[in-house]
Amino acid sequence: MLDLIEKLKEKFKSDLSQIKSLPEVDKLKIQYMGRKGEVADLFDRMKDLAPDERPQIGKYLNELKSYLNTETENLLFRLQKKSTDSQLDLTLPGRKPFVGRKHPLTKTMDEIKSIFYGMGFSVEDGPEIETDYYCFEALNMPKNHPARDMQDTLYITDDIVLRTHTSPVQVRVMEKTQPPVRIIAPGRVYRRDTPDASHSPFFHQVEGLVVDKGICFGDLKGVITAFAHKMFGSDIKVRFRPSFFPFTEPSAEYDFLCVFCMGKGCRVCKNTGWVEISGAGMVDPNVFKYVNYDSEKYTGYAFGMGVDRIAMLKYGIYDIRLFFENDYRFLEQF
Ligand code: DAH
């Protein structure tokens, strides 16, 4: 009996080695492992054995059966793999991998940062959930000051707000550093506004602050003008108009020549030839008091900058809401 088992194994091995196709494997399976196959035949013969031989032979037969099973499964796997490999059509056009890209606002922010890096500024960060103290109080806007009405604020509690501007970072930076200070602070800000083509309840600003001995308004004009030229080209003029902000004195608003009509007047600039960018001015000595800077020794300028506005000018976008809708057809253009 042992002899028969060994012979069957050898025969199986040689049959297996001849097989080249999937249907042949099926045939082999039936021939050896089928209900009336060769293994079953050997099991049948067990009844002719002496009872004390049966357990040992039974064990050998089971081992044979599992050996045949494993070998046919392995072969099946190899043949199936070969057949899918051969279905691989190398002439099919490739599928382009999906490549993400930067959001136009991130690109604009990166460009603004790199221009100011080039002028020796470093970048600072501040919280979007801000205290009333940093957002208003320390910027010379005490409670009930009418200037607070300029910014429709989203209050969390009486003392905690979503920051309405990036100016609080000025105070945070001055609290922890001594002059000279030369920073920008980019980030998201929030106001209670109904969205339309030019308003969004959240948008982006870059704050600028320079404090040192002998800083004057001319420095501010020089830096803003250099920025305008780097960002939009050297024929973009800058103008400053008198204005009021509680944290600067004197204060101004500044405009860039409209990049679309170059001053002739168009839809974007509402026929004025100029596009308003933000406010700026010389740091009010009252703000210096809050951070213990000596206003007899130091002067400084500060400015804001509307990033969304700049991105709209840069890329010719007419509706601020497009930035936030996450429509792939819009975003893939940048
Ligand atoms: N924070 C002001 C705003 O959001 C803009 C601004 C005005 C920033 C004057 C300044 C500044 O730094 O000096 O409306």
Coordinates of C-alpha atoms in Angstrom, one line a residue, residues 18-166:
Q18 CA 2.9 18.9 -18.1
I19 CA 0.0 21.2 -17.4
K20 CA -0.1 24.5 -19.3
S21 CA -3.8 25.7 -19.1
L22 CA -6.6 26.2 -16.6
P23 CA -8.9 23.5 -18.1
E24 CA -6.2 21.0 -17.7
V25 CA -6.0 21.7 -14.0
D26 CA -9.7 21.0 -13.7
K27 CA -9.2 17.7 -15.4
L28 CA -6.2 16.8 -13.2
K29 CA -8.3 17.6 -10.1
I30 CA -11.1 15.3 -11.1
Q31 CA -8.6 12.6 -12.1
Y32 CA -6.9 12.6 -8.7
M33 CA -9.2 14.1 -6.2
G34 CA -12.6 13.5 -7.7
R35 CA -15.2 11.4 -6.0
K36 CA -14.1 8.4 -8.1
G37 CA -10.5 9.6 -8.5
E38 CA -7.3 7.9 -7.8
V39 CA -7.0 9.0 -4.2
A40 CA -10.6 7.8 -3.5
D41 CA -9.6 4.5 -5.0
L42 CA -6.8 4.1 -2.6
F43 CA -9.1 5.0 0.3
D44 CA -11.4 2.3 -0.9
R45 CA -8.6 -0.3 -0.6
M46 CA -8.2 0.4 3.1
K47 CA -10.9 -2.1 3.8
D48 CA -8.6 -4.8 2.6
L49 CA -6.0 -3.9 5.2
A50 CA -5.5 -5.5 8.5
P51 CA -7.2 -3.3 11.1
D52 CA -3.9 -2.4 12.9
E53 CA -2.4 -1.1 9.6
R54 CA -5.3 1.2 8.8
P55 CA -4.6 4.2 11.1
Q56 CA -1.0 4.5 9.8
I57 CA -2.0 4.2 6.1
G58 CA -5.0 6.4 6.6
K59 CA -2.6 9.1 7.9
Y60 CA -0.3 8.7 4.8
L61 CA -3.3 8.9 2.5
N62 CA -4.5 12.1 4.1
E63 CA -1.1 13.6 3.8
L64 CA -1.1 12.7 0.1
K65 CA -4.5 14.3 -0.3
S66 CA -3.4 17.6 1.2
Y67 CA -0.2 17.6 -0.8
L68 CA -2.1 17.2 -4.0
N69 CA -4.5 19.9 -3.0
T70 CA -1.8 22.4 -2.2
E71 CA 0.1 21.7 -5.4
T72 CA -2.9 22.1 -7.6
E73 CA -3.9 25.4 -5.9
N74 CA -0.4 26.8 -6.4
L75 CA -0.5 25.9 -10.0
L76 CA -3.9 27.4 -10.4
F77 CA -2.7 30.6 -8.9
R78 CA 0.4 30.7 -11.2
L79 CA -1.7 30.1 -14.3
Q80 CA -4.4 32.7 -13.3
K81 CA -1.7 35.3 -12.7
K82 CA -0.1 34.6 -16.0
S83 CA -3.4 35.0 -17.8
T84 CA -4.2 38.4 -16.2
D85 CA -0.6 39.5 -16.9
S86 CA -1.1 38.6 -20.5
Q87 CA -4.3 40.7 -20.6
L88 CA -2.3 43.8 -19.8
D89 CA -2.5 46.1 -22.8
L90 CA 0.5 48.2 -23.0
T91 CA -0.9 50.3 -25.9
L92 CA -3.7 51.7 -23.8
P93 CA -3.2 55.5 -23.0
G94 CA -2.0 56.0 -19.5
R95 CA -4.1 57.4 -16.7
K96 CA -2.8 60.8 -15.5
P97 CA -2.3 60.8 -11.8
F98 CA -4.4 63.4 -10.0
V99 CA -2.1 66.2 -9.0
G100 CA -3.3 68.7 -6.4
R101 CA -2.4 72.4 -6.5
K102 CA -2.3 75.4 -4.2
H103 CA -5.4 77.4 -3.7
P104 CA -5.2 80.8 -5.4
L105 CA -5.4 82.5 -2.0
T106 CA -2.5 80.4 -0.7
K107 CA -0.5 81.3 -3.8
T108 CA -1.2 85.0 -3.3
M109 CA -0.3 84.8 0.4
D110 CA 2.9 83.0 -0.5
E111 CA 3.8 85.7 -3.0
I112 CA 3.1 88.5 -0.5
K113 CA 5.2 86.7 2.1
S114 CA 8.1 86.3 -0.2
I115 CA 8.0 90.0 -1.3
F116 CA 8.1 91.1 2.4
Y117 CA 10.8 88.5 3.3
G118 CA 12.9 90.2 0.5
M119 CA 12.5 93.5 2.4
G120 CA 13.6 92.1 5.7
F121 CA 10.3 91.3 7.3
S122 CA 9.6 88.1 9.3
V123 CA 6.3 86.3 9.5
E124 CA 4.2 86.1 12.7
D125 CA 1.0 84.3 13.6
G126 CA -1.8 85.0 16.0
P127 CA -5.1 83.3 17.1
E128 CA -8.3 83.6 15.1
I129 CA -10.3 83.3 18.3
E130 CA -9.2 86.5 20.0
T131 CA -9.9 88.4 23.2
D132 CA -11.7 91.7 23.1
Y133 CA -8.5 93.2 24.7
Y134 CA -6.2 92.3 21.8
C135 CA -8.8 92.8 19.0
F136 CA -10.0 96.3 20.2
E137 CA -8.9 97.5 23.7
A138 CA -5.1 97.5 23.3
L139 CA -5.6 98.9 19.8
N140 CA -6.9 102.1 21.4
M141 CA -10.6 101.1 20.9
P142 CA -12.1 101.0 24.4
K143 CA -15.5 99.5 25.0
N144 CA -18.3 101.7 23.6
H145 CA -15.8 103.5 21.3
P146 CA -17.7 104.4 18.1
A147 CA -14.8 103.1 15.9
R148 CA -15.9 99.5 17.0
D149 CA -18.9 100.0 14.7
M150 CA -16.6 99.9 11.7
Q151 CA -16.2 96.2 12.2
D152 CA -19.3 94.0 12.5
T153 CA -18.0 91.6 15.1
L154 CA -18.9 87.9 15.7
Y155 CA -18.9 87.6 19.5
I156 CA -18.4 84.3 21.2
T157 CA -18.8 85.8 24.7
D158 CA -18.6 89.5 25.8
D159 CA -14.8 89.1 25.9
I160 CA -14.1 86.6 23.2
V161 CA -14.5 87.3 19.5
L162 CA -13.6 86.0 16.1
R163 CA -10.9 88.5 15.2
T164 CA -12.2 91.1 12.8
H165 CA -8.7 92.0 11.6
T166 CA -5.1 90.9 11.9

